[in-house]
mmCIF file of N, CA and C in Angstrom:
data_model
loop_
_atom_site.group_PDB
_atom_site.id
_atom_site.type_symbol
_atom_site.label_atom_id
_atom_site.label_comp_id
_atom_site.label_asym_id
_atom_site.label_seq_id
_atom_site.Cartn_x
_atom_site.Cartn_y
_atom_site.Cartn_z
ATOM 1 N N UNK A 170 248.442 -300.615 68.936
ATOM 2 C CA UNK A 170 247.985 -299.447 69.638
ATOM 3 C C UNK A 170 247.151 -299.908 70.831
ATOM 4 N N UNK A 171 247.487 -299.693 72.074
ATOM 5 C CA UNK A 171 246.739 -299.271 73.025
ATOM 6 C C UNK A 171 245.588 -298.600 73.291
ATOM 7 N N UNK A 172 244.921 -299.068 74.010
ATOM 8 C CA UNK A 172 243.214 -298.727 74.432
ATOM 9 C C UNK A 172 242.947 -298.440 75.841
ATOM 10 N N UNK A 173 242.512 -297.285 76.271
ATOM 11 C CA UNK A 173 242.099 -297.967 78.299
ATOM 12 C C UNK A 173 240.288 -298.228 77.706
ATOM 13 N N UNK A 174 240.297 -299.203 78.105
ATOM 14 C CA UNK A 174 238.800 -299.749 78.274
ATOM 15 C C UNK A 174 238.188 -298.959 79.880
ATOM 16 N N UNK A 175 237.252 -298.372 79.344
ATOM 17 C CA UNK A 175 236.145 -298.376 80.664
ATOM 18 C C UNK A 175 235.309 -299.601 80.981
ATOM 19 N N UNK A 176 235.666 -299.857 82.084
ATOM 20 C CA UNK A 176 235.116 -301.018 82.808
ATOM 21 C C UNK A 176 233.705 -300.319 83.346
ATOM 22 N N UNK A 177 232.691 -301.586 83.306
ATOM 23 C CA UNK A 177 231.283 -300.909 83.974
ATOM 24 C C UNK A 177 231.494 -300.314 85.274
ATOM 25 N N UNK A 178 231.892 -300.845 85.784
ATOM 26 C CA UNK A 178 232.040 -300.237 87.620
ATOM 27 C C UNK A 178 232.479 -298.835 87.460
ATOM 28 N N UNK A 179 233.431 -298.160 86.687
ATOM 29 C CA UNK A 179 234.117 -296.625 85.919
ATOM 30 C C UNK A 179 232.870 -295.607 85.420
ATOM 31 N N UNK A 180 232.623 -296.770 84.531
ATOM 32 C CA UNK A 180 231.293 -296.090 84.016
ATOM 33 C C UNK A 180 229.816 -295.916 84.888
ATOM 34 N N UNK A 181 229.921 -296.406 85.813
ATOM 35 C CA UNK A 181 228.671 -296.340 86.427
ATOM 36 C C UNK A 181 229.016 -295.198 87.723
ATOM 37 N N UNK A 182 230.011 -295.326 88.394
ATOM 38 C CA UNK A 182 230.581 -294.152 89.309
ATOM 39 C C UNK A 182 230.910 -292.253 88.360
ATOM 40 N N UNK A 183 231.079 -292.466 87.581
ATOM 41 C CA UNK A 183 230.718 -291.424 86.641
ATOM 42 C C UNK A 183 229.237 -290.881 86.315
ATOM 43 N N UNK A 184 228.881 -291.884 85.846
ATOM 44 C CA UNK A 184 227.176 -291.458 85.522
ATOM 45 C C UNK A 184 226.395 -290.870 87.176
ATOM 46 N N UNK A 185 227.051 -292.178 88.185
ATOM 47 C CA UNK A 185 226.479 -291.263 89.289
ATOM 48 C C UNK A 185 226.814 -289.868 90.103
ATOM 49 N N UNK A 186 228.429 -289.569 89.141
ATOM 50 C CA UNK A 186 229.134 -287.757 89.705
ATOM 51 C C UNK A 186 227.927 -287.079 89.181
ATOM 52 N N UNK A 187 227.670 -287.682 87.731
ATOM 53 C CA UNK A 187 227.470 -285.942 87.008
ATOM 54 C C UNK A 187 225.753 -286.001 87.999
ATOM 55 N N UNK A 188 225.001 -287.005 88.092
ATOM 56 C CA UNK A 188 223.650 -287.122 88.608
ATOM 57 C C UNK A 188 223.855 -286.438 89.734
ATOM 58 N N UNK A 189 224.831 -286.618 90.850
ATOM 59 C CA UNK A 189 224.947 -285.492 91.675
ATOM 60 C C UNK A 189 225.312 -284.325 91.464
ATOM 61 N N UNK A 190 226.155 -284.077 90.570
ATOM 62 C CA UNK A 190 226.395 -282.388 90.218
ATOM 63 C C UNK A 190 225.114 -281.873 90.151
ATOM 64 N N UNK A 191 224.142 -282.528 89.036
ATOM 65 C CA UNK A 191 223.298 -282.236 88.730
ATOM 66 C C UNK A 191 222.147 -281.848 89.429
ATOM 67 N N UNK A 192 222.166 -282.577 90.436
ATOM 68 C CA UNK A 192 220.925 -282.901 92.225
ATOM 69 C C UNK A 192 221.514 -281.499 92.835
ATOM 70 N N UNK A 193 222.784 -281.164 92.695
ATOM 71 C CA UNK A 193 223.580 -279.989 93.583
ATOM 72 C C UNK A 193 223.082 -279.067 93.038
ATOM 73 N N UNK A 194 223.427 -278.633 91.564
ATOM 74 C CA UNK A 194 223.261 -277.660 91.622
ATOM 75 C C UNK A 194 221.690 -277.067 90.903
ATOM 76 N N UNK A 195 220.805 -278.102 90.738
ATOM 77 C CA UNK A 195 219.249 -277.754 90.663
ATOM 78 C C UNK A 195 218.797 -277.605 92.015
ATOM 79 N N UNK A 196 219.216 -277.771 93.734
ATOM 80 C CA UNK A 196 218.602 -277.643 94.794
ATOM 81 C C UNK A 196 219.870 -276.016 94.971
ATOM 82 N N UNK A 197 220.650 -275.960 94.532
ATOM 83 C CA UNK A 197 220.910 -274.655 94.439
ATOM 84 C C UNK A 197 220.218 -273.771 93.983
ATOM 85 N N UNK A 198 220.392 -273.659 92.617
ATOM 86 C CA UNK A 198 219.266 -272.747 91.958
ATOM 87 C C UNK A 198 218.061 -272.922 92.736
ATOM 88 N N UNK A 199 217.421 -273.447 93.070
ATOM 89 C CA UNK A 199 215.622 -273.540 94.074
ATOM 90 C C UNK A 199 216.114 -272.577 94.921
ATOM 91 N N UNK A 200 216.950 -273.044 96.020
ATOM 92 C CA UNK A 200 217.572 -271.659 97.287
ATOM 93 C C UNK A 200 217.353 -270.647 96.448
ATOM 94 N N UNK A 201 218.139 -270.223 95.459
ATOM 95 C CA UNK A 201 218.546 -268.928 94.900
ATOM 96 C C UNK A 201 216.908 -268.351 94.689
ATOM 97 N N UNK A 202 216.270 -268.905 93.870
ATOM 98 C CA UNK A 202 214.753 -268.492 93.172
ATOM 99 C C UNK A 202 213.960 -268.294 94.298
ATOM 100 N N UNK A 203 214.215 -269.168 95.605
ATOM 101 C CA UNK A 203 213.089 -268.849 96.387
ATOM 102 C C UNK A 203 213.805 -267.975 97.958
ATOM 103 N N UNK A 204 214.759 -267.179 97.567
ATOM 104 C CA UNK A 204 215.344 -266.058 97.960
ATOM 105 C C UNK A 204 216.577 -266.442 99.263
ATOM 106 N N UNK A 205 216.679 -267.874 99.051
ATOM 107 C CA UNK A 205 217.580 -267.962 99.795
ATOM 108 C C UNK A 205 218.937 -267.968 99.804
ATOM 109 N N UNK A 206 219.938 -267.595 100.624
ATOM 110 C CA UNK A 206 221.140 -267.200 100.706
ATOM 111 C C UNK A 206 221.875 -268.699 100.394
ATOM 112 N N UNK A 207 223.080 -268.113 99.299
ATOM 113 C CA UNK A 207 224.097 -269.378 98.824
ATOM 114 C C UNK A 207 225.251 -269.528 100.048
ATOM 115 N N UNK A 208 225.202 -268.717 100.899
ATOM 116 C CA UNK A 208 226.348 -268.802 101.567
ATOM 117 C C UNK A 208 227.508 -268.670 101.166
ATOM 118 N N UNK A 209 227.561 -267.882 99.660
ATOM 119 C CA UNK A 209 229.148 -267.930 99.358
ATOM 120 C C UNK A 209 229.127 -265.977 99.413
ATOM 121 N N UNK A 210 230.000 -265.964 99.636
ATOM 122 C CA UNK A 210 230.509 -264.087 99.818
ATOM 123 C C UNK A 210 232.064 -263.630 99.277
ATOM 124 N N UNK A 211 231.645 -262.598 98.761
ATOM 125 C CA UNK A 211 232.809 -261.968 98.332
ATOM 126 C C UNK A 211 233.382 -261.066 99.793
ATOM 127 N N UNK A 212 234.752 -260.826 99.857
ATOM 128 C CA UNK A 212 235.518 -259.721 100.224
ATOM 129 C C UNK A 212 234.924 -258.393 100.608
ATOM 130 N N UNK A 213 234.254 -257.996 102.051
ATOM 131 C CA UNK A 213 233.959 -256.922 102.017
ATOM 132 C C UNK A 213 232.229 -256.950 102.082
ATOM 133 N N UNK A 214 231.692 -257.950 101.412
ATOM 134 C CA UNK A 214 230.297 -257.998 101.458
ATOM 135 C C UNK A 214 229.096 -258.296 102.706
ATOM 136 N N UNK A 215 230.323 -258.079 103.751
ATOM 137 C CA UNK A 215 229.471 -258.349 105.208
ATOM 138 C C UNK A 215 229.452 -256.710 105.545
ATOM 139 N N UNK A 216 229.839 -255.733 104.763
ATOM 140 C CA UNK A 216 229.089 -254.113 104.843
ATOM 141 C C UNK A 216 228.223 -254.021 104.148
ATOM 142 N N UNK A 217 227.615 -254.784 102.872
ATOM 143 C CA UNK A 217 226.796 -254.273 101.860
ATOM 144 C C UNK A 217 225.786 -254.435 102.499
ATOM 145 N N UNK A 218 224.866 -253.315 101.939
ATOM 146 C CA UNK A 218 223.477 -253.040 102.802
ATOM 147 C C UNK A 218 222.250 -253.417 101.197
ATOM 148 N N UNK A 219 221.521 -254.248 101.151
ATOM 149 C CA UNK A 219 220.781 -253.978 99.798
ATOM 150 C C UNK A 219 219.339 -253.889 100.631
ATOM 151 N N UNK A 220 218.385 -253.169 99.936
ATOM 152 C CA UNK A 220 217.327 -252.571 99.964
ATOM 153 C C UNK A 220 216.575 -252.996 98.958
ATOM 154 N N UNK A 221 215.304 -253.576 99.182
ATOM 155 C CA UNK A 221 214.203 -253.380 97.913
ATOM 156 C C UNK A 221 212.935 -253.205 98.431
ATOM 157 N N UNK A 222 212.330 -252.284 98.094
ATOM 158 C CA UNK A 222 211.062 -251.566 98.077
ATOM 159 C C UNK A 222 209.782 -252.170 97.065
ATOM 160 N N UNK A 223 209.166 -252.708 97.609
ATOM 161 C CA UNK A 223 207.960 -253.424 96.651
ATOM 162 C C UNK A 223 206.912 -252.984 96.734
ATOM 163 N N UNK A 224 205.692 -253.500 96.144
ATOM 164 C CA UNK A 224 204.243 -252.738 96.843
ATOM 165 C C UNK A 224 203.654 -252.534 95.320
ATOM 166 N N UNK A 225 202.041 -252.446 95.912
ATOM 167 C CA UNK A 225 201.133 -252.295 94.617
ATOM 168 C C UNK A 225 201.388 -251.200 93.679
ATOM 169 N N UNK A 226 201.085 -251.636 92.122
ATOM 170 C CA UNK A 226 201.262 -251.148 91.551
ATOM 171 C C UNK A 226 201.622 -249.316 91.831
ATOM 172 N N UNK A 227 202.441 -248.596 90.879
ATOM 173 C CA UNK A 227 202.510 -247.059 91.357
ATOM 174 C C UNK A 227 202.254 -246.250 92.276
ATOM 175 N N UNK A 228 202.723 -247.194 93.442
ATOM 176 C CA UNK A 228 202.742 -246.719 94.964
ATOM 177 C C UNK A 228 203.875 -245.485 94.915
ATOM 178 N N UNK A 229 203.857 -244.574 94.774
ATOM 179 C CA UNK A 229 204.886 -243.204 95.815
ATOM 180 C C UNK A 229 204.955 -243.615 97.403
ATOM 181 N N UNK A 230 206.569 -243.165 97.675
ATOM 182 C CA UNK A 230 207.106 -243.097 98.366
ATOM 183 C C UNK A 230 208.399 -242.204 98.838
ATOM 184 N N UNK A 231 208.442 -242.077 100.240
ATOM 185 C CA UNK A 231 209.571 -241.521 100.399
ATOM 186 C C UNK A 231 210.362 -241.952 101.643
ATOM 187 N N UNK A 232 211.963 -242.005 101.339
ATOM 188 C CA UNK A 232 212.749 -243.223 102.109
ATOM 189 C C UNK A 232 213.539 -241.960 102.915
ATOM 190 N N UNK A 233 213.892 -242.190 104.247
ATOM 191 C CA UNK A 233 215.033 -241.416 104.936
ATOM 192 C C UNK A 233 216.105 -242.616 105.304
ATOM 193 N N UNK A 234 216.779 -242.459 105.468
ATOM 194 C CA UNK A 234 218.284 -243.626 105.549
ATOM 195 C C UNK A 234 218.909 -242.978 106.558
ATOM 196 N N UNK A 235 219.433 -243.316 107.394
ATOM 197 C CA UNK A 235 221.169 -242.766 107.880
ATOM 198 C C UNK A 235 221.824 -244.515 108.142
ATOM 199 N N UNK A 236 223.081 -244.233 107.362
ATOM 200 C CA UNK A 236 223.948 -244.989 106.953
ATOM 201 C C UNK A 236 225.048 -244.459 108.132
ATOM 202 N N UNK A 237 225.673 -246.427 109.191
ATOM 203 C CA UNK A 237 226.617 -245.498 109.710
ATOM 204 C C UNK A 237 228.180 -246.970 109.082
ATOM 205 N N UNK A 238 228.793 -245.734 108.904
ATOM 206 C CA UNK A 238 230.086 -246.563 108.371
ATOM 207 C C UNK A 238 231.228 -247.521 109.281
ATOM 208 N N UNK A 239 231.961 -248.676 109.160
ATOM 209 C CA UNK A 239 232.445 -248.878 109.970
ATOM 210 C C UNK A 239 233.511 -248.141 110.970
ATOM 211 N N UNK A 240 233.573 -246.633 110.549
ATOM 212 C CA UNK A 240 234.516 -246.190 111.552
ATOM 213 C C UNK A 240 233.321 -245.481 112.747
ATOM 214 N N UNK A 241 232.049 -245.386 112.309
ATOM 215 C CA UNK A 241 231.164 -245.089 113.180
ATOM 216 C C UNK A 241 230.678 -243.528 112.970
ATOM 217 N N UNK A 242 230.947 -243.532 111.826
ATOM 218 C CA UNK A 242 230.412 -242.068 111.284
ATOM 219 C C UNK A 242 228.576 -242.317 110.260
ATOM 220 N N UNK A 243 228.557 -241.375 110.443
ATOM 221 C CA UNK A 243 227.203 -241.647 109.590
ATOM 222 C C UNK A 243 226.556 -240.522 108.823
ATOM 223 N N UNK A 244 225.625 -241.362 107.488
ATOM 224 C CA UNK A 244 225.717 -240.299 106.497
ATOM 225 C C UNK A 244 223.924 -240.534 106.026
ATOM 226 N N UNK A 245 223.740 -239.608 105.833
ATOM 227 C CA UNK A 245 221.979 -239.137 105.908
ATOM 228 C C UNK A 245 221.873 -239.081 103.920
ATOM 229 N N UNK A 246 220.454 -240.346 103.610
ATOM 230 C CA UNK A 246 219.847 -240.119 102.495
ATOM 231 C C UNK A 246 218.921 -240.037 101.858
ATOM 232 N N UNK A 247 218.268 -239.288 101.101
ATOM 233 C CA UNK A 247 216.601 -239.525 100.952
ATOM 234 C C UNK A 247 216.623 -240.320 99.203
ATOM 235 N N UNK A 248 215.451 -240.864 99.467
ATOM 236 C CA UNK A 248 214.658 -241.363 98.023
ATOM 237 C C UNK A 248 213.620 -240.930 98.032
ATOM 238 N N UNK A 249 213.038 -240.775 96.877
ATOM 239 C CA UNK A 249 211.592 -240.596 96.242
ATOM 240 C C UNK A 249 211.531 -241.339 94.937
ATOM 241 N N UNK A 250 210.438 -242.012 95.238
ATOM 242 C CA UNK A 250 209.758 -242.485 93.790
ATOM 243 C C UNK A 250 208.715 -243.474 93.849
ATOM 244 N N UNK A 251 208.721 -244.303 92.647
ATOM 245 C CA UNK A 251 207.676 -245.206 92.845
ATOM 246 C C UNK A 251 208.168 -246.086 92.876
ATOM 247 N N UNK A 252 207.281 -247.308 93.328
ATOM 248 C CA UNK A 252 207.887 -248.947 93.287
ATOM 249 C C UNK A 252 207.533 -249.382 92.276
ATOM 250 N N UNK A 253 208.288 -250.384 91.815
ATOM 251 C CA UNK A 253 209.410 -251.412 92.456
ATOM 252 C C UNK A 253 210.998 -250.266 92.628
ATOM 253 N N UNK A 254 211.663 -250.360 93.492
ATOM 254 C CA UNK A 254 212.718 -249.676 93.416
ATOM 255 C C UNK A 254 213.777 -250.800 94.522
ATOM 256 N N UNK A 255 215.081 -250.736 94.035
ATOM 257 C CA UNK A 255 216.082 -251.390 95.360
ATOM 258 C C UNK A 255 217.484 -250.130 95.245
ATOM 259 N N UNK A 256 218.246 -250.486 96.150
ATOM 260 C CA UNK A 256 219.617 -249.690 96.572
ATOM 261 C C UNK A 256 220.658 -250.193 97.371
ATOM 262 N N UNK A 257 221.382 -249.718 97.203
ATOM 263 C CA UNK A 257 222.658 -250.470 98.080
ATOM 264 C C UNK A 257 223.512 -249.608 98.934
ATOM 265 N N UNK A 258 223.703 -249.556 99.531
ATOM 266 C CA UNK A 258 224.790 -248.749 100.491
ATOM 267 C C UNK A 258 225.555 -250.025 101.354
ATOM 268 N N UNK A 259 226.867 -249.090 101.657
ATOM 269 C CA UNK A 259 227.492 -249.667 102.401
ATOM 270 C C UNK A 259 228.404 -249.288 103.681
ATOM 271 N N UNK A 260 227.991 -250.034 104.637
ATOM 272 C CA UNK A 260 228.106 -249.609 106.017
ATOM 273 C C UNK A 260 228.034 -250.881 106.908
ATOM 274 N N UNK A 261 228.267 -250.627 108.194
ATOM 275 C CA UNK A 261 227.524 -251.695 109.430
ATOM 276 C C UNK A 261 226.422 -251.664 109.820
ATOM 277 N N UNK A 262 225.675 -250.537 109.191
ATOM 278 C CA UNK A 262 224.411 -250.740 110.341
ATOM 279 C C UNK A 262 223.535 -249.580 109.103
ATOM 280 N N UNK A 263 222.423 -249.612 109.659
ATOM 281 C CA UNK A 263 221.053 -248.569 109.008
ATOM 282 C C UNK A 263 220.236 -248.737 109.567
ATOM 283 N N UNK A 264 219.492 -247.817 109.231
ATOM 284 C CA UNK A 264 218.307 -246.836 110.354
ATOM 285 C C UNK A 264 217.369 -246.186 108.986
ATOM 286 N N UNK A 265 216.265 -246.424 108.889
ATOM 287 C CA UNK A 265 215.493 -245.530 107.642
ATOM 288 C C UNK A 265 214.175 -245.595 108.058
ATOM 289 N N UNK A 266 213.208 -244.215 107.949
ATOM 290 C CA UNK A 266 211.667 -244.443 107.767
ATOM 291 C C UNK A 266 211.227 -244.168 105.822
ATOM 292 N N UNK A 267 209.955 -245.350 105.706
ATOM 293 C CA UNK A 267 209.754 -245.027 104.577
ATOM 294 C C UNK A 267 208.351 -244.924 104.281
ATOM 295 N N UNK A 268 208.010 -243.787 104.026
ATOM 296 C CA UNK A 268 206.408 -243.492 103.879
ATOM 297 C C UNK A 268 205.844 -243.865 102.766
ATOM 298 N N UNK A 269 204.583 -244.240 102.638
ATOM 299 C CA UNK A 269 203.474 -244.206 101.719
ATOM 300 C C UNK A 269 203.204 -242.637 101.464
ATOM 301 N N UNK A 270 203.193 -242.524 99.811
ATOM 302 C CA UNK A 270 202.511 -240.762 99.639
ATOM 303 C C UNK A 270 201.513 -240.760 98.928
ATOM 304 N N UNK A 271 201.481 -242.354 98.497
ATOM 305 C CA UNK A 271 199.954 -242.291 97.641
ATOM 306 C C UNK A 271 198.781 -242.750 98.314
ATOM 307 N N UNK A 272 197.493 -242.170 97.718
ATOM 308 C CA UNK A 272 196.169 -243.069 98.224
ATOM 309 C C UNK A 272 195.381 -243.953 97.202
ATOM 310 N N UNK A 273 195.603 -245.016 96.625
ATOM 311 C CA UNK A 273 195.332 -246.229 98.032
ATOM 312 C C UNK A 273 197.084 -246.653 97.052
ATOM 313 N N UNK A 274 198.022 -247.556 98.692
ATOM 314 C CA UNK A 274 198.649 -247.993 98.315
ATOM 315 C C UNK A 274 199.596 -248.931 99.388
ATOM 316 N N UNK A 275 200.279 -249.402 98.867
ATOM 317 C CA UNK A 275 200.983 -250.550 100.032
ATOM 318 C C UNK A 275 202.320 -250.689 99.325
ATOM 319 N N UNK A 276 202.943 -250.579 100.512
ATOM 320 C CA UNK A 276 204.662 -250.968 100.777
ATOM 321 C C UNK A 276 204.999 -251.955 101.409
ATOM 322 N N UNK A 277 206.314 -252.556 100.339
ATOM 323 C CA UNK A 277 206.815 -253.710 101.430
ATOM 324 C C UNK A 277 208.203 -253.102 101.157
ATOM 325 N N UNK A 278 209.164 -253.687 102.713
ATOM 326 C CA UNK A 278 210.628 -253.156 102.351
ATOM 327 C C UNK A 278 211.217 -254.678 103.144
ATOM 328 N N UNK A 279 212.471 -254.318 102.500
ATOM 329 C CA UNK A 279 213.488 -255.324 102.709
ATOM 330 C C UNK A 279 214.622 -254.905 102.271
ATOM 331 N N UNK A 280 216.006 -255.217 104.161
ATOM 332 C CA UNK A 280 216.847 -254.985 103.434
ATOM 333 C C UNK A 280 217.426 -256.362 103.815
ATOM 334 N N UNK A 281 218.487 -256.446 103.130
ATOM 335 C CA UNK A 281 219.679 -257.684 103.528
ATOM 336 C C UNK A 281 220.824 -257.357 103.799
ATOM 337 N N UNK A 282 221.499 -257.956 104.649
ATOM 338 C CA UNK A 282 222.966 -257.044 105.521
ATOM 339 C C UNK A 282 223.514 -258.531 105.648
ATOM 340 N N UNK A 283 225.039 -259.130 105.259
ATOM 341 C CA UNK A 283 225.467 -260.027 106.175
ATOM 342 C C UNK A 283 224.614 -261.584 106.213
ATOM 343 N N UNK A 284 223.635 -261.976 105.469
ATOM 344 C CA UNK A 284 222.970 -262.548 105.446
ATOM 345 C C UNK A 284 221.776 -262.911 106.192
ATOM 346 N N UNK A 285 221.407 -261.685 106.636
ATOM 347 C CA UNK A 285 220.457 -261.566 107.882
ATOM 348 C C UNK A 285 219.596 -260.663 106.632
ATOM 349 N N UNK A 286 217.793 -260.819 107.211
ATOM 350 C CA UNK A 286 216.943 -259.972 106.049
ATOM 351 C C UNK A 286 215.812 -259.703 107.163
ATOM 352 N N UNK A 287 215.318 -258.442 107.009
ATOM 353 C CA UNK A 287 214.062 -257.868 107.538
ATOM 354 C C UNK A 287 213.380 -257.418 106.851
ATOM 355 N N UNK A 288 212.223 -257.513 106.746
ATOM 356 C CA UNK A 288 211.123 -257.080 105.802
ATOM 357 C C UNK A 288 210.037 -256.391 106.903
ATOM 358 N N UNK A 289 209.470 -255.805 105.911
ATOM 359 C CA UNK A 289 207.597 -254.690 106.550
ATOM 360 C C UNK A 289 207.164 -254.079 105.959
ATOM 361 N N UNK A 290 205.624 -254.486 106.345
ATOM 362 C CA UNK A 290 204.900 -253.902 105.099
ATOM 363 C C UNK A 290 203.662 -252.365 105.959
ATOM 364 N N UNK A 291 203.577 -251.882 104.944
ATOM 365 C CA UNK A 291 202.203 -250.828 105.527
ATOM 366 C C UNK A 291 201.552 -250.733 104.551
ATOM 367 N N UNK A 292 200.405 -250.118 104.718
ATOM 368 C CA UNK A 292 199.585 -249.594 103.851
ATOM 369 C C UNK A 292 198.583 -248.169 104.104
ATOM 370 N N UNK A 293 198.609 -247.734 102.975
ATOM 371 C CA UNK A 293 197.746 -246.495 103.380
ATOM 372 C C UNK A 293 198.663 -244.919 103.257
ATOM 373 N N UNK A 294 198.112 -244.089 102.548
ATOM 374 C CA UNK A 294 198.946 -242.704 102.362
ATOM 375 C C UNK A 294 199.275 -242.517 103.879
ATOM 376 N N UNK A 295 200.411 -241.979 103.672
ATOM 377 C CA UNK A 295 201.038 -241.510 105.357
ATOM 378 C C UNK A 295 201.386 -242.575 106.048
ATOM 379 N N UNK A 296 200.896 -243.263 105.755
ATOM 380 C CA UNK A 296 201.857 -244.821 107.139
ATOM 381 C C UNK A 296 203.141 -244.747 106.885
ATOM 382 N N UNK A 297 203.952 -245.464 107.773
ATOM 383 C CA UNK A 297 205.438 -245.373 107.533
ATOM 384 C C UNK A 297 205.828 -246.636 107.896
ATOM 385 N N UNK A 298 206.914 -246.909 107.822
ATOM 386 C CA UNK A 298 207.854 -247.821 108.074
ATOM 387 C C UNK A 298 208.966 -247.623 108.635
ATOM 388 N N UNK A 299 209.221 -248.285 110.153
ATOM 389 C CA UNK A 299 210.632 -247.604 110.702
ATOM 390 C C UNK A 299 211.300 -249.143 110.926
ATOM 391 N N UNK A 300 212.647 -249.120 110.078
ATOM 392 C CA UNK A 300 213.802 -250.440 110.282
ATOM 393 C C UNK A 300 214.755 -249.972 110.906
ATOM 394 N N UNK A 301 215.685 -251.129 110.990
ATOM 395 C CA UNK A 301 216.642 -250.597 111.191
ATOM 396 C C UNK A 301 217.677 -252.348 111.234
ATOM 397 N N UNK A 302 218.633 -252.661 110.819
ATOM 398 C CA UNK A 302 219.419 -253.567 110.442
ATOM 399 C C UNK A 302 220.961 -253.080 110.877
ATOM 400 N N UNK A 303 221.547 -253.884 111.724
ATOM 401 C CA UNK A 303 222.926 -253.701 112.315
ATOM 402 C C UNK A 303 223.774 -254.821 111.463
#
């Protein structure tokens, strides 16, 4: 019966794949955790619009949106609630103000489009926030 022997030189170019898989995909995961984009995309995901709304504890708020679609139509939405909250729509472009309704309190927003991200923060009942992401 026949044997393939691994020769050291086999064995040592192996041990050094998986050490790089390994280097790959732990500086992956870091990107991912510390919010950065993998660069990989699905079909269609250069319309997705995501939204997340942050801010001190049981902050109220209220969001206006107009969403315009790629044929260039556009569609009007409100939120209310408290933070933490996120959302998704999908379109080319957005336009939203989002108020503070509580006193004392602070908002942060962020959306991500395409791999592009804008964030802003306010604070204070009645301040607002005006974005807008193409």
């Amino acid at each position: 019966m026949l044997k393939k022997r691994l020769t050291g030189n086999t064995m040592r170019n192996d041990s050094r794949l998986r050490k790089f898989m390994l280097l790959a995909a732990s500086l992956g995961m870091i990107g991912i955790a510390w919010g950065g984009d993998t660069g990989i995309r699905k079909m269609g995901e250069e319309n997705d619009i995501q939204i997340a709304i942050t801010g001190s504890a049981s902050t109220r708020y209220a969001a206006y949106w107009t969403v315009i679609d790629h044929t260039g139509e556009s569609y009007k939405f409100e939120e209310a609630g408290e933070v933490p909250a996120s959302f998704s729509y999908e379109g080319k472009a957005i336009d939203g103000t989002v108020t503070v309704m509580s006193d004392p309190g602070r908002l942060e927003v962020e959306i991500r489009k395409s791999g592009n991200r804008s964030r802003s923060s306010t604070q204070g009942k009645g301040s607002r926030i005006k974005i807008s992401v193409q």
